[in-house]
CSV table of C-alpha atoms in Angstrom, one decimal:
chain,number,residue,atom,x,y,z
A,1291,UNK,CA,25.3,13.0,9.7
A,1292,UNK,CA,26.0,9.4,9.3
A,1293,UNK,CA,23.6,8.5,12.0
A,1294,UNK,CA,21.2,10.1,11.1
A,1295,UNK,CA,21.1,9.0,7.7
A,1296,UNK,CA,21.2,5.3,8.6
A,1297,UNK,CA,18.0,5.8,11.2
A,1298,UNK,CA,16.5,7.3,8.4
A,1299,UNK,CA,16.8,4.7,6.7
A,1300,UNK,CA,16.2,2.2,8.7
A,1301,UNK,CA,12.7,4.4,10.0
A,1302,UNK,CA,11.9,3.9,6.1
A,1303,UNK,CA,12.5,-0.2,6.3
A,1304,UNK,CA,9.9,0.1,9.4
A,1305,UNK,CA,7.7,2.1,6.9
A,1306,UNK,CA,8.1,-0.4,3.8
A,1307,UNK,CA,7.1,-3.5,6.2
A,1308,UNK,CA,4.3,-2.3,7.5
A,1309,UNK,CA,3.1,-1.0,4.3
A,1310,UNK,CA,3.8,-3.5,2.1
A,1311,UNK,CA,3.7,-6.8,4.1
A,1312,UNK,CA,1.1,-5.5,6.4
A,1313,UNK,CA,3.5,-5.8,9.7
A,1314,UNK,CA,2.2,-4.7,13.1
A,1315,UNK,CA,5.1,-2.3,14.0
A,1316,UNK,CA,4.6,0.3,16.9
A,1317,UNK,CA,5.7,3.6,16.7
A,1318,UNK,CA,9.3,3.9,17.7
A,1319,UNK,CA,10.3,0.4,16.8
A,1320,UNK,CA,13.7,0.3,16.0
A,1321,UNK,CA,15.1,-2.7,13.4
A,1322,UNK,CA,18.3,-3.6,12.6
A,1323,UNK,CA,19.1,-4.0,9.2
A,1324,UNK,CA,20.1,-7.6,9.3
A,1325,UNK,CA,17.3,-8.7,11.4
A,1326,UNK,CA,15.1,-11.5,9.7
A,1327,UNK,CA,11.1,-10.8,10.2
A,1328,UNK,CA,9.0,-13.6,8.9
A,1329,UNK,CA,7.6,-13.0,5.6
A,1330,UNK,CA,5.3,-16.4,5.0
A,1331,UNK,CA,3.2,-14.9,8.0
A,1332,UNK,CA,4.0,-10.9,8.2
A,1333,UNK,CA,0.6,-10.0,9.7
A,1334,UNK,CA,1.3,-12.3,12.5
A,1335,UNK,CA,4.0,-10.1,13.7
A,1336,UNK,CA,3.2,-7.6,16.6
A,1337,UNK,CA,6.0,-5.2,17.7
A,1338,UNK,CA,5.3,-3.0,20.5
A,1339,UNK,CA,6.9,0.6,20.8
A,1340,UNK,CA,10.1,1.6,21.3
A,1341,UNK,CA,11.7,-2.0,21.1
A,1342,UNK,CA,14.4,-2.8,19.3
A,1343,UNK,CA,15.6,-6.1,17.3
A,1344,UNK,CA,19.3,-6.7,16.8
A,1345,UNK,CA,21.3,-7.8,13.8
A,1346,UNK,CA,20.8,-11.5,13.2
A,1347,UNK,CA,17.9,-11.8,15.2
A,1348,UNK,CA,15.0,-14.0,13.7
A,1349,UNK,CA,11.0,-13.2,14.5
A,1350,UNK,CA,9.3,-16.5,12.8
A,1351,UNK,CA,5.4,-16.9,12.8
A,1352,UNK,CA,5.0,-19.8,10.9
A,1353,UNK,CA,6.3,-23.5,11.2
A,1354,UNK,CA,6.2,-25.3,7.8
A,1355,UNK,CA,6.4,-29.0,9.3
A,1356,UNK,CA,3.6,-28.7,11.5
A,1357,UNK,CA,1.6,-26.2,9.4
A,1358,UNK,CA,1.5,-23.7,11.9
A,1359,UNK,CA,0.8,-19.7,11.2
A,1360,UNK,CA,0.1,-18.1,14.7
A,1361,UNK,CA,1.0,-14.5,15.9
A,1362,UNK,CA,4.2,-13.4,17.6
A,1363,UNK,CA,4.1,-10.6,19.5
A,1364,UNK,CA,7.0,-8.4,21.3
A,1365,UNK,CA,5.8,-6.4,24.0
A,1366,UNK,CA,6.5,-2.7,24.5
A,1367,UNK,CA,9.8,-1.3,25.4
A,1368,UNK,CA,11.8,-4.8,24.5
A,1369,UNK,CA,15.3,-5.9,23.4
A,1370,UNK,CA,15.8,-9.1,21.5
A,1371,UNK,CA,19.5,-9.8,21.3
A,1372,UNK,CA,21.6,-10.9,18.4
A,1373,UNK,CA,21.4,-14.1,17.0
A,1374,UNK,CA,18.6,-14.5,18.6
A,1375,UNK,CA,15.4,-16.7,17.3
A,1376,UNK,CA,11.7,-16.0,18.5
A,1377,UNK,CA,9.5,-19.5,17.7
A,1378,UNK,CA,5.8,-18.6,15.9
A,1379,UNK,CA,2.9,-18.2,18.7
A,1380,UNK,CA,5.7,-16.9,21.2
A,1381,UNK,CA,4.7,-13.7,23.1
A,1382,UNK,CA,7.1,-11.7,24.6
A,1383,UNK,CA,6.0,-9.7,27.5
A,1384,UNK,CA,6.4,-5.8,28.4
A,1385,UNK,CA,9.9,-4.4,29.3
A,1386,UNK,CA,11.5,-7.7,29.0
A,1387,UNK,CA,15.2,-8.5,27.6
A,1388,UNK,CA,16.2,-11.6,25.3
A,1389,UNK,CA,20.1,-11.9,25.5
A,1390,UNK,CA,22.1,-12.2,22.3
A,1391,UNK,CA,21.8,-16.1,21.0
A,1392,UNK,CA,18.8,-17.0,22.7
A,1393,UNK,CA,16.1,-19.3,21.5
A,1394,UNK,CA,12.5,-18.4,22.9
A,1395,UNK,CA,10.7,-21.4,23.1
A,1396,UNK,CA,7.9,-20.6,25.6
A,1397,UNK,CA,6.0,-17.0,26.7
A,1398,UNK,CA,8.7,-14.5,28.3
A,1399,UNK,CA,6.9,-12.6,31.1
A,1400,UNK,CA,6.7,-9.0,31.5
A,1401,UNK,CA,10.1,-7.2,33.3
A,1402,UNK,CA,12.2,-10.6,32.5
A,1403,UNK,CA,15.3,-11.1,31.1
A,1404,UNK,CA,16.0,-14.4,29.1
A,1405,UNK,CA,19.0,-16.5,27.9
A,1406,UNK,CA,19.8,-19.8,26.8
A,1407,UNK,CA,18.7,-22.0,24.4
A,1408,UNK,CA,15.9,-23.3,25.2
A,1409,UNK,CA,15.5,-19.4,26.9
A,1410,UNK,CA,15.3,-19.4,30.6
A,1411,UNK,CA,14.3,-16.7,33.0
A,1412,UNK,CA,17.5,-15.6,34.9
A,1413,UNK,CA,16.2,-12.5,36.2
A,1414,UNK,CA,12.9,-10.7,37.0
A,1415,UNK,CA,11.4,-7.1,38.1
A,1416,UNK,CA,13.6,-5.5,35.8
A,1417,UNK,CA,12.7,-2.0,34.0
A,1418,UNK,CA,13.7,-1.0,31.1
A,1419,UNK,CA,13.3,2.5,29.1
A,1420,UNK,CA,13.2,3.1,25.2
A,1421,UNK,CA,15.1,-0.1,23.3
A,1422,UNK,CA,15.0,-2.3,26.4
A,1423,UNK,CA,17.5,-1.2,27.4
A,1424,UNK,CA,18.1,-1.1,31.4
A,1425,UNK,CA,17.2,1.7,34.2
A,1426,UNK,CA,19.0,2.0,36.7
A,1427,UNK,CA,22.4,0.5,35.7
């Protein structure tokens, strides 16, 4: 029951940003409720289905000292870790995987997993199924 109340819930945050800010959130998108979505820029935010953003994690789309607003997109079928930061104008490819603490600097590839900060590529071809996470493991 519990669970189900609280994905309720967070199905109706999902709802309320893309509603009221005008986010573009897939179907299936799971957020946590402590992640931190960009709200100086919320159309610039593309979410692909089925992915899923973990507590603490931060999606930016604007950078006030150099007056940038671009899009950030997150491909289908991602994880973006805890703690994790996404830079404005950053797109993250298809299936990939950004570990817990990362800070994505440059484009992530499709089937990638990244760590580090600045994130680096420390492992490709991966697949991944609903929420990133892994197939196969």
């Amino acid at each position: 029951m519990v669970r189900f109340v609280r994905l309720l819930l967070l199905s109706l945050r999902v709802k309320f940003l893309k509603f009221y800010y005008g986010m573009n959130i897939s179907d299936g998108v799971l957020l946590s409720s402590k992640c931190n979505l960009d709200k100086t820029n919320p159309k610039g935010i593309f979410i692909g289905r089925d992915s899923y953003v973990a507590f603490g994690a931060t999606i930016l789309t604007h950078d006030f000292v150099r007056a940038i607003h671009a899009n950030t997109m997150i491909g289908k079928e991602c994880f973006i870790g805890a703690n994790s930061i996404v830079l404005p104008g950053i797109t993250i490819g298809n299936n990939s995987i950004v570990a817990a603490g990362s800070l994505v600097s440059k484009d992530v590839p499709d089937n990638c997993i990244v760590a580090g900060n600045p994130a680096r590529i420390i492992k490709k071809n991966i697949s991944t199924k609903k929420y990133g996470k892994l197939n196969n493991v």
